[in-house]
């Protein structure tokens, strides 16, 4: 047991006491006053693919519709810059911060700095390490998809439709991001439980099309017997399709390609037979994000996780659903 000095103990007790006297409940999310208009921060992680752009456009459109002032930043794929962006919003005195944390751990200081400054944070689309920051205590809530379920649903479809194919190349999303961690967890665990499949290689393509193509090319050369590619997002799936065609392989025939995001291009690829199945991960966060903020300001209790419903596309419904894809 670590012994601490009497002096240290007294200092700690005094600090906690002072917080309590000041009415600062350590485990409470800062409140949001009910006002006619707000100054809202949205700290975006990057704008390197259609999904990100669709999410940003949805947030900007909703802020404009409500007449709220939006302080928007783009971290250009840097977690360190995203932390700086949040700190800048705090300095500007925004009322609330929407944050899409690029990775689960590096954004914790930003979440804690906002809480300390008395600004509630709502996490959009990606989450933070739950052992380091908790919904309902350190930030208000996480609004987004259940990424474990997305990976599991792809595996469930594959088990039913593999038709003898069994050797999987997995293209992972951004290292350290919650979608990459959980889409891997959901898929790998379900495939393991089903038996009869082998993940011959699993490597990050950083959710990017060209990186996904390069990694797919290298892994296809290293594993010429691979007959399934599971990509954590459409961008990497489209990159993998380019790699397959460059190698003289027919996507959908020689190799099944599976994806997540369900953007219009990917759903069209399902119609064309190049992608076998895709789970949607809808990026249109604006309405739900701002509705949640306003409900909180009114004093409503907000659940710690608000899960978006994800559609599923394969050959049975892609043509009919194409017009509705984002
Ligand atoms: C998922 C989101 C992911 C998308 C990718 O909520 O964080 O980031 O699946 C995007 O396309 O880059």
mmCIF file of C-alpha atoms and ligand atoms in Angstrom:
data_model
loop_
_atom_site.group_PDB
_atom_site.id
_atom_site.type_symbol
_atom_site.label_atom_id
_atom_site.label_comp_id
_atom_site.label_asym_id
_atom_site.label_seq_id
_atom_site.Cartn_x
_atom_site.Cartn_y
_atom_site.Cartn_z
ATOM 1 C CA UNK A 1 0.000 0.000 0.000
ATOM 2 C CA UNK A 2 1.433 3.435 -0.896
ATOM 3 C CA UNK A 3 1.899 5.505 2.223
ATOM 4 C CA UNK A 4 1.424 9.262 1.689
ATOM 5 C CA UNK A 5 2.725 11.919 4.015
ATOM 6 C CA UNK A 6 0.374 13.593 6.464
ATOM 7 C CA UNK A 7 1.068 16.886 4.626
ATOM 8 C CA UNK A 8 0.022 15.452 1.261
ATOM 9 C CA UNK A 9 -3.121 13.969 2.761
ATOM 10 C CA UNK A 10 -4.086 17.279 4.383
ATOM 11 C CA UNK A 11 -3.458 19.178 1.100
ATOM 12 C CA UNK A 12 -5.653 16.725 -0.845
ATOM 13 C CA UNK A 13 -8.424 16.846 1.731
ATOM 14 C CA UNK A 14 -8.357 20.644 1.672
ATOM 15 C CA UNK A 15 -8.623 20.729 -2.135
ATOM 16 C CA UNK A 16 -11.593 18.378 -2.194
ATOM 17 C CA UNK A 17 -13.196 20.313 0.636
ATOM 18 C CA UNK A 18 -12.725 23.585 -1.231
ATOM 19 C CA UNK A 19 -14.350 22.177 -4.351
ATOM 20 C CA UNK A 20 -17.279 20.910 -2.318
ATOM 21 C CA UNK A 21 -17.700 24.275 -0.580
ATOM 22 C CA UNK A 22 -17.585 26.009 -3.978
ATOM 23 C CA UNK A 23 -20.413 23.732 -5.028
ATOM 24 C CA UNK A 24 -18.257 22.207 -7.784
ATOM 25 C CA UNK A 25 -19.389 18.609 -7.759
ATOM 26 C CA UNK A 26 -16.391 16.787 -9.186
ATOM 27 C CA UNK A 27 -18.455 14.155 -10.972
ATOM 28 C CA UNK A 28 -20.962 16.436 -12.696
ATOM 29 C CA UNK A 29 -21.129 17.606 -16.316
ATOM 30 C CA UNK A 30 -21.242 21.435 -16.499
ATOM 31 C CA UNK A 31 -24.755 22.800 -16.973
ATOM 32 C CA UNK A 32 -25.970 24.608 -20.098
ATOM 33 C CA UNK A 33 -28.121 27.681 -19.572
ATOM 34 C CA UNK A 34 -31.366 27.982 -21.543
ATOM 35 C CA UNK A 35 -30.850 30.862 -24.010
ATOM 36 C CA UNK A 36 -32.310 32.091 -27.312
ATOM 37 C CA UNK A 37 -29.021 31.528 -29.091
ATOM 38 C CA UNK A 38 -25.668 29.886 -28.448
ATOM 39 C CA UNK A 39 -22.031 30.002 -29.463
ATOM 40 C CA UNK A 40 -21.277 26.365 -30.314
ATOM 41 C CA UNK A 41 -17.909 24.730 -30.967
ATOM 42 C CA UNK A 42 -17.517 21.788 -33.344
ATOM 43 C CA UNK A 43 -13.991 20.293 -33.307
ATOM 44 C CA UNK A 44 -13.831 18.088 -36.410
ATOM 45 C CA UNK A 45 -11.023 15.529 -36.701
ATOM 46 C CA UNK A 46 -10.315 15.853 -40.459
ATOM 47 C CA UNK A 47 -11.989 16.351 -43.853
ATOM 48 C CA UNK A 48 -10.230 13.629 -45.816
ATOM 49 C CA UNK A 49 -13.255 11.684 -47.036
ATOM 50 C CA UNK A 50 -16.919 12.042 -48.061
ATOM 51 C CA UNK A 51 -18.100 10.752 -44.680
ATOM 52 C CA UNK A 52 -16.315 13.514 -42.799
ATOM 53 C CA UNK A 53 -17.538 16.154 -45.238
ATOM 54 C CA UNK A 54 -21.125 14.905 -44.928
ATOM 55 C CA UNK A 55 -20.872 15.077 -41.121
ATOM 56 C CA UNK A 56 -19.487 18.611 -41.186
ATOM 57 C CA UNK A 57 -22.095 19.800 -43.677
ATOM 58 C CA UNK A 58 -24.863 18.357 -41.505
ATOM 59 C CA UNK A 59 -23.572 20.188 -38.414
ATOM 60 C CA UNK A 60 -23.116 23.490 -40.261
ATOM 61 C CA UNK A 61 -26.575 23.264 -41.855
ATOM 62 C CA UNK A 62 -28.279 22.654 -38.489
ATOM 63 C CA UNK A 63 -26.398 25.502 -36.760
ATOM 64 C CA UNK A 64 -27.428 27.833 -39.583
ATOM 65 C CA UNK A 65 -31.049 26.661 -39.419
ATOM 66 C CA UNK A 66 -31.117 27.412 -35.672
ATOM 67 C CA UNK A 67 -29.261 30.694 -36.039
ATOM 68 C CA UNK A 68 -26.523 29.597 -33.637
ATOM 69 C CA UNK A 69 -22.941 30.866 -34.016
ATOM 70 C CA UNK A 70 -20.698 27.908 -34.961
ATOM 71 C CA UNK A 71 -16.984 27.913 -34.147
ATOM 72 C CA UNK A 72 -15.702 25.184 -36.492
ATOM 73 C CA UNK A 73 -12.195 23.723 -36.511
ATOM 74 C CA UNK A 74 -10.592 20.956 -38.604
ATOM 75 C CA UNK A 75 -7.696 19.102 -36.970
ATOM 76 C CA UNK A 76 -6.471 17.792 -40.367
ATOM 77 C CA UNK A 77 -5.906 14.341 -38.900
ATOM 78 C CA UNK A 78 -3.815 15.511 -35.928
ATOM 79 C CA UNK A 79 -5.003 14.576 -32.434
ATOM 80 C CA UNK A 80 -2.622 17.147 -30.957
ATOM 81 C CA UNK A 81 -4.119 19.884 -33.126
ATOM 82 C CA UNK A 82 -7.612 18.752 -32.165
ATOM 83 C CA UNK A 83 -6.696 19.226 -28.482
ATOM 84 C CA UNK A 84 -5.395 22.714 -29.327
ATOM 85 C CA UNK A 85 -8.580 23.431 -31.268
ATOM 86 C CA UNK A 86 -10.715 22.568 -28.237
ATOM 87 C CA UNK A 87 -8.536 24.720 -25.993
ATOM 88 C CA UNK A 88 -9.008 27.591 -28.435
ATOM 89 C CA UNK A 89 -12.791 27.150 -28.263
ATOM 90 C CA UNK A 90 -12.603 27.234 -24.469
ATOM 91 C CA UNK A 91 -10.637 30.487 -24.665
ATOM 92 C CA UNK A 92 -13.303 31.897 -27.006
ATOM 93 C CA UNK A 93 -15.946 31.128 -24.391
ATOM 94 C CA UNK A 94 -18.212 28.824 -26.378
ATOM 95 C CA UNK A 95 -21.316 27.555 -24.567
ATOM 96 C CA UNK A 96 -20.942 23.900 -25.600
ATOM 97 C CA UNK A 97 -18.440 21.794 -27.564
ATOM 98 C CA UNK A 98 -19.229 19.023 -30.046
ATOM 99 C CA UNK A 99 -16.140 16.839 -30.424
ATOM 100 C CA UNK A 100 -15.411 13.942 -32.823
ATOM 101 C CA UNK A 101 -12.250 12.657 -31.073
ATOM 102 C CA UNK A 102 -9.771 11.349 -33.625
ATOM 103 C CA UNK A 103 -8.389 8.769 -31.197
ATOM 104 C CA UNK A 104 -9.623 7.396 -27.858
ATOM 105 C CA UNK A 105 -6.777 8.503 -25.549
ATOM 106 C CA UNK A 106 -5.114 11.757 -26.815
ATOM 107 C CA UNK A 107 -8.359 13.759 -26.624
ATOM 108 C CA UNK A 108 -8.913 13.108 -22.905
ATOM 109 C CA UNK A 109 -7.066 16.335 -21.863
ATOM 110 C CA UNK A 110 -9.385 18.334 -24.136
ATOM 111 C CA UNK A 111 -12.490 16.765 -22.583
ATOM 112 C CA UNK A 112 -11.180 17.463 -19.074
ATOM 113 C CA UNK A 113 -10.132 21.046 -19.910
ATOM 114 C CA UNK A 114 -13.636 21.830 -21.177
ATOM 115 C CA UNK A 115 -15.192 20.325 -18.034
ATOM 116 C CA UNK A 116 -12.842 22.365 -15.834
ATOM 117 C CA UNK A 117 -13.827 25.483 -17.779
ATOM 118 C CA UNK A 118 -17.506 24.726 -17.123
ATOM 119 C CA UNK A 119 -18.301 23.892 -20.777
ATOM 120 C CA UNK A 120 -20.304 20.708 -21.499
ATOM 121 C CA UNK A 121 -18.907 18.410 -24.205
ATOM 122 C CA UNK A 122 -20.988 16.159 -26.469
ATOM 123 C CA UNK A 123 -18.977 13.461 -28.294
ATOM 124 C CA UNK A 124 -20.089 12.833 -31.879
ATOM 125 C CA UNK A 125 -19.337 9.729 -33.947
ATOM 126 C CA UNK A 126 -16.184 8.653 -32.095
ATOM 127 C CA UNK A 127 -15.655 8.132 -28.381
ATOM 128 C CA UNK A 128 -12.869 8.330 -25.820
ATOM 129 C CA UNK A 129 -11.346 5.647 -23.605
ATOM 130 C CA UNK A 130 -14.116 4.888 -21.042
ATOM 131 C CA UNK A 131 -11.513 4.058 -18.382
ATOM 132 C CA UNK A 132 -10.224 7.649 -18.610
ATOM 133 C CA UNK A 133 -13.401 9.717 -19.111
ATOM 134 C CA UNK A 134 -17.030 8.845 -18.435
ATOM 135 C CA UNK A 135 -20.276 9.929 -20.077
ATOM 136 C CA UNK A 136 -22.523 11.721 -17.611
ATOM 137 C CA UNK A 137 -19.510 12.746 -15.510
ATOM 138 C CA UNK A 138 -16.731 14.125 -17.726
ATOM 139 C CA UNK A 139 -18.782 14.758 -20.870
ATOM 140 C CA UNK A 140 -22.541 14.773 -21.429
ATOM 141 C CA UNK A 141 -23.083 11.914 -23.891
ATOM 142 C CA UNK A 142 -21.795 9.999 -26.935
ATOM 143 C CA UNK A 143 -23.954 10.204 -30.042
ATOM 144 C CA UNK A 144 -23.005 7.691 -32.714
ATOM 145 C CA UNK A 145 -23.133 4.147 -34.002
ATOM 146 C CA UNK A 146 -22.439 0.943 -32.123
ATOM 147 C CA UNK A 147 -19.206 0.050 -33.917
ATOM 148 C CA UNK A 148 -18.920 -3.395 -32.300
ATOM 149 C CA UNK A 149 -22.383 -4.185 -33.690
ATOM 150 C CA UNK A 150 -21.371 -2.900 -37.132
ATOM 151 C CA UNK A 151 -18.429 -5.330 -37.219
ATOM 152 C CA UNK A 152 -20.582 -8.153 -35.882
ATOM 153 C CA UNK A 153 -23.297 -7.584 -38.519
ATOM 154 C CA UNK A 154 -20.729 -7.819 -41.336
ATOM 155 C CA UNK A 155 -19.363 -11.058 -39.863
ATOM 156 C CA UNK A 156 -22.886 -12.460 -39.477
ATOM 157 C CA UNK A 157 -23.602 -11.762 -43.168
ATOM 158 C CA UNK A 158 -20.271 -13.289 -44.211
ATOM 159 C CA UNK A 159 -20.847 -16.510 -42.267
ATOM 160 C CA UNK A 160 -24.131 -16.968 -44.169
ATOM 161 C CA UNK A 161 -22.859 -15.941 -47.605
ATOM 162 C CA UNK A 162 -19.160 -16.887 -47.850
ATOM 163 C CA UNK A 163 -19.901 -19.913 -50.075
ATOM 164 C CA UNK A 164 -16.597 -21.532 -49.230
ATOM 165 C CA UNK A 165 -14.432 -18.404 -49.178
ATOM 166 C CA UNK A 166 -12.529 -18.215 -45.894
ATOM 167 C CA UNK A 167 -9.258 -16.263 -45.992
ATOM 168 C CA UNK A 168 -9.728 -12.692 -44.823
ATOM 169 C CA UNK A 169 -7.652 -9.544 -45.282
ATOM 170 C CA UNK A 170 -8.824 -6.873 -42.799
ATOM 171 C CA UNK A 171 -8.216 -3.199 -43.581
ATOM 172 C CA UNK A 172 -8.397 -1.358 -40.235
ATOM 173 C CA UNK A 173 -9.392 2.264 -39.695
ATOM 174 C CA UNK A 174 -7.313 4.946 -37.985
ATOM 175 C CA UNK A 175 -5.129 3.366 -35.300
ATOM 176 C CA UNK A 176 -6.433 4.175 -31.821
ATOM 177 C CA UNK A 177 -9.821 5.409 -33.005
ATOM 178 C CA UNK A 178 -12.958 3.918 -31.432
ATOM 179 C CA UNK A 179 -14.485 2.860 -34.794
ATOM 180 C CA UNK A 180 -11.300 0.990 -35.735
ATOM 181 C CA UNK A 181 -10.979 -0.664 -32.319
ATOM 182 C CA UNK A 182 -14.621 -1.692 -32.113
ATOM 183 C CA UNK A 183 -15.249 -2.647 -35.748
ATOM 184 C CA UNK A 184 -12.278 -5.005 -35.364
ATOM 185 C CA UNK A 185 -13.533 -6.332 -32.024
ATOM 186 C CA UNK A 186 -17.078 -6.980 -33.300
ATOM 187 C CA UNK A 187 -15.981 -8.651 -36.543
ATOM 188 C CA UNK A 188 -13.022 -10.672 -35.240
ATOM 189 C CA UNK A 189 -14.897 -12.075 -32.248
ATOM 190 C CA UNK A 190 -17.888 -13.144 -34.390
ATOM 191 C CA UNK A 191 -15.664 -14.721 -37.056
ATOM 192 C CA UNK A 192 -13.684 -16.547 -34.363
ATOM 193 C CA UNK A 193 -16.880 -17.865 -32.797
ATOM 194 C CA UNK A 194 -18.239 -19.063 -36.159
ATOM 195 C CA UNK A 195 -15.074 -21.003 -37.039
ATOM 196 C CA UNK A 196 -13.968 -21.948 -40.543
ATOM 197 C CA UNK A 197 -12.364 -18.575 -41.367
ATOM 198 C CA UNK A 198 -8.831 -17.232 -41.074
ATOM 199 C CA UNK A 199 -7.836 -13.554 -40.829
ATOM 200 C CA UNK A 200 -4.576 -13.893 -42.762
ATOM 201 C CA UNK A 201 -3.623 -10.213 -42.324
ATOM 202 C CA UNK A 202 -4.976 -7.105 -40.581
ATOM 203 C CA UNK A 203 -3.424 -3.685 -41.117
ATOM 204 C CA UNK A 204 -4.476 -0.038 -40.930
ATOM 205 C CA UNK A 205 -5.351 1.899 -44.049
ATOM 206 C CA UNK A 206 -6.216 4.940 -41.859
ATOM 207 C CA UNK A 207 -9.760 5.128 -43.274
ATOM 208 C CA UNK A 208 -8.159 6.552 -46.448
ATOM 209 C CA UNK A 209 -8.754 5.407 -50.050
ATOM 210 C CA UNK A 210 -5.194 5.541 -51.362
ATOM 211 C CA UNK A 211 -3.638 4.087 -48.194
ATOM 212 C CA UNK A 212 -6.304 1.370 -48.329
ATOM 213 C CA UNK A 213 -5.371 0.600 -51.939
ATOM 214 C CA UNK A 214 -1.645 0.454 -51.142
ATOM 215 C CA UNK A 215 -2.153 -1.806 -48.116
ATOM 216 C CA UNK A 216 -4.551 -4.053 -50.035
ATOM 217 C CA UNK A 217 -2.037 -4.374 -52.898
ATOM 218 C CA UNK A 218 0.755 -5.376 -50.495
ATOM 219 C CA UNK A 219 -1.395 -7.829 -48.540
ATOM 220 C CA UNK A 220 -2.853 -9.420 -51.686
ATOM 221 C CA UNK A 221 0.705 -10.030 -52.912
ATOM 222 C CA UNK A 222 1.680 -11.516 -49.541
ATOM 223 C CA UNK A 223 -1.520 -13.585 -49.357
ATOM 224 C CA UNK A 224 -2.545 -14.543 -52.929
ATOM 225 C CA UNK A 225 -5.043 -17.047 -51.486
ATOM 226 C CA UNK A 226 -7.023 -14.307 -49.718
ATOM 227 C CA UNK A 227 -10.634 -14.384 -50.995
ATOM 228 C CA UNK A 228 -12.328 -11.904 -48.617
ATOM 229 C CA UNK A 229 -11.482 -8.264 -47.852
ATOM 230 C CA UNK A 230 -13.174 -6.621 -44.827
ATOM 231 C CA UNK A 231 -12.621 -2.838 -44.875
ATOM 232 C CA UNK A 232 -13.563 -0.697 -41.858
ATOM 233 C CA UNK A 233 -14.908 2.003 -44.199
ATOM 234 C CA UNK A 234 -15.996 2.652 -47.804
ATOM 235 C CA UNK A 235 -12.913 4.672 -48.709
ATOM 236 C CA UNK A 236 -10.616 1.738 -48.019
ATOM 237 C CA UNK A 237 -13.085 -0.687 -49.644
ATOM 238 C CA UNK A 238 -13.000 1.372 -52.864
ATOM 239 C CA UNK A 239 -9.198 1.424 -52.640
ATOM 240 C CA UNK A 240 -9.191 -2.361 -52.239
ATOM 241 C CA UNK A 241 -11.402 -2.739 -55.323
ATOM 242 C CA UNK A 242 -8.868 -0.723 -57.327
ATOM 243 C CA UNK A 243 -6.092 -2.988 -56.011
ATOM 244 C CA UNK A 244 -8.026 -6.137 -56.932
ATOM 245 C CA UNK A 245 -8.726 -4.930 -60.469
ATOM 246 C CA UNK A 246 -5.079 -3.885 -60.908
ATOM 247 C CA UNK A 247 -4.142 -7.454 -59.935
ATOM 248 C CA UNK A 248 -6.538 -8.908 -62.519
ATOM 249 C CA UNK A 249 -8.958 -10.169 -59.859
ATOM 250 C CA UNK A 250 -12.721 -9.703 -60.109
ATOM 251 C CA UNK A 251 -14.209 -8.126 -56.955
ATOM 252 C CA UNK A 252 -17.418 -9.957 -56.021
ATOM 253 C CA UNK A 253 -16.310 -13.088 -57.858
ATOM 254 C CA UNK A 254 -12.685 -13.901 -56.916
ATOM 255 C CA UNK A 255 -12.765 -11.847 -53.699
ATOM 256 C CA UNK A 256 -15.727 -10.713 -51.562
ATOM 257 C CA UNK A 257 -15.376 -7.064 -50.444
ATOM 258 C CA UNK A 258 -17.196 -5.995 -47.247
ATOM 259 C CA UNK A 259 -17.448 -2.438 -45.916
ATOM 260 C CA UNK A 260 -18.960 -0.009 -43.399
ATOM 261 C CA UNK A 261 -20.286 3.546 -43.937
ATOM 262 C CA UNK A 262 -22.803 2.923 -46.743
ATOM 263 C CA UNK A 263 -22.230 6.099 -48.744
ATOM 264 C CA UNK A 264 -23.817 6.398 -52.208
ATOM 265 C CA UNK A 265 -20.636 5.251 -53.992
ATOM 266 C CA UNK A 266 -20.432 2.075 -51.906
ATOM 267 C CA UNK A 267 -24.130 1.268 -52.295
ATOM 268 C CA UNK A 268 -23.712 1.721 -56.073
ATOM 269 C CA UNK A 269 -20.764 -0.705 -55.849
ATOM 270 C CA UNK A 270 -23.125 -3.201 -54.197
ATOM 271 C CA UNK A 271 -25.556 -2.742 -57.104
ATOM 272 C CA UNK A 272 -22.616 -3.314 -59.482
ATOM 273 C CA UNK A 273 -21.605 -6.486 -57.607
ATOM 274 C CA UNK A 274 -18.190 -5.115 -56.530
ATOM 275 C CA UNK A 275 -19.048 -4.796 -52.812
ATOM 276 C CA UNK A 276 -20.930 -7.761 -51.320
ATOM 277 C CA UNK A 277 -22.389 -6.044 -48.239
ATOM 278 C CA UNK A 278 -22.058 -2.745 -46.357
ATOM 279 C CA UNK A 279 -23.344 -1.556 -42.988
ATOM 280 C CA UNK A 280 -24.384 2.098 -43.013
ATOM 281 C CA UNK A 281 -22.806 4.507 -40.507
ATOM 282 C CA UNK A 282 -24.873 7.618 -41.043
ATOM 283 C CA UNK A 283 -22.846 10.874 -40.856
ATOM 284 C CA UNK A 284 -25.841 13.217 -40.701
ATOM 285 C CA UNK A 285 -25.391 14.182 -37.033
ATOM 286 C CA UNK A 286 -26.663 17.772 -37.136
ATOM 287 C CA UNK A 287 -30.331 17.435 -36.135
ATOM 288 C CA UNK A 288 -29.749 14.911 -33.326
ATOM 289 C CA UNK A 289 -26.678 16.738 -31.995
ATOM 290 C CA UNK A 290 -28.391 20.103 -31.644
ATOM 291 C CA UNK A 291 -31.664 18.576 -30.427
ATOM 292 C CA UNK A 292 -29.698 16.847 -27.642
ATOM 293 C CA UNK A 293 -27.956 20.095 -26.665
ATOM 294 C CA UNK A 294 -31.268 21.971 -26.489
ATOM 295 C CA UNK A 295 -32.908 19.186 -24.467
ATOM 296 C CA UNK A 296 -29.994 19.357 -22.011
ATOM 297 C CA UNK A 297 -30.356 23.138 -21.697
ATOM 298 C CA UNK A 298 -34.041 22.618 -20.846
ATOM 299 C CA UNK A 299 -32.981 20.394 -17.964
ATOM 300 C CA UNK A 300 -33.917 17.043 -19.497
ATOM 301 C CA UNK A 301 -31.908 13.997 -18.428
ATOM 302 C CA UNK A 302 -29.680 12.843 -21.316
ATOM 303 C CA UNK A 303 -28.701 9.186 -21.688
ATOM 304 C CA UNK A 304 -24.903 8.604 -21.614
ATOM 305 C CA UNK A 305 -25.040 6.938 -25.061
ATOM 306 C CA UNK A 306 -27.418 7.861 -27.897
ATOM 307 C CA UNK A 307 -27.042 5.141 -30.557
ATOM 308 C CA UNK A 308 -27.723 5.883 -34.226
ATOM 309 C CA UNK A 309 -29.601 3.157 -36.121
ATOM 310 C CA UNK A 310 -27.522 1.775 -39.028
ATOM 311 C CA UNK A 311 -29.056 0.404 -42.241
ATOM 312 C CA UNK A 312 -27.654 -2.678 -44.021
ATOM 313 C CA UNK A 313 -27.166 -3.028 -47.774
ATOM 314 C CA UNK A 314 -26.509 -6.103 -49.915
ATOM 315 C CA UNK A 315 -27.673 -7.314 -53.350
ATOM 316 C CA UNK A 316 -31.185 -7.836 -51.968
ATOM 317 C CA UNK A 317 -31.893 -4.135 -51.314
ATOM 318 C CA UNK A 318 -29.102 -1.898 -52.661
ATOM 319 C CA UNK A 319 -30.835 -0.881 -55.908
ATOM 320 C CA UNK A 320 -34.063 0.029 -54.089
ATOM 321 C CA UNK A 321 -32.209 1.909 -51.328
ATOM 322 C CA UNK A 322 -29.589 3.695 -53.481
ATOM 323 C CA UNK A 323 -31.521 6.964 -53.704
ATOM 324 C CA UNK A 324 -31.669 7.211 -49.878
ATOM 325 C CA UNK A 325 -27.953 6.593 -49.308
ATOM 326 C CA UNK A 326 -26.074 9.703 -48.079
HETATM 327 C C1 LIG B 1 -17.358 6.524 -37.934
HETATM 328 C C2 LIG B 1 -16.349 7.564 -38.376
HETATM 329 C C3 LIG B 1 -15.395 7.016 -39.388
HETATM 330 C C4 LIG B 1 -16.040 6.614 -40.694
HETATM 331 C C5 LIG B 1 -14.902 6.859 -41.621
HETATM 332 O O1 LIG B 1 -18.266 7.104 -37.030
HETATM 333 O O2 LIG B 1 -15.586 8.003 -37.257
HETATM 334 O O3 LIG B 1 -14.437 8.028 -39.694
HETATM 335 O O4 LIG B 1 -16.492 5.288 -40.687
HETATM 336 C C6 LIG B 1 -14.423 8.200 -41.105
HETATM 337 O O5 LIG B 1 -15.250 6.899 -42.961
HETATM 338 O O6 LIG B 1 -13.150 8.515 -41.536
#
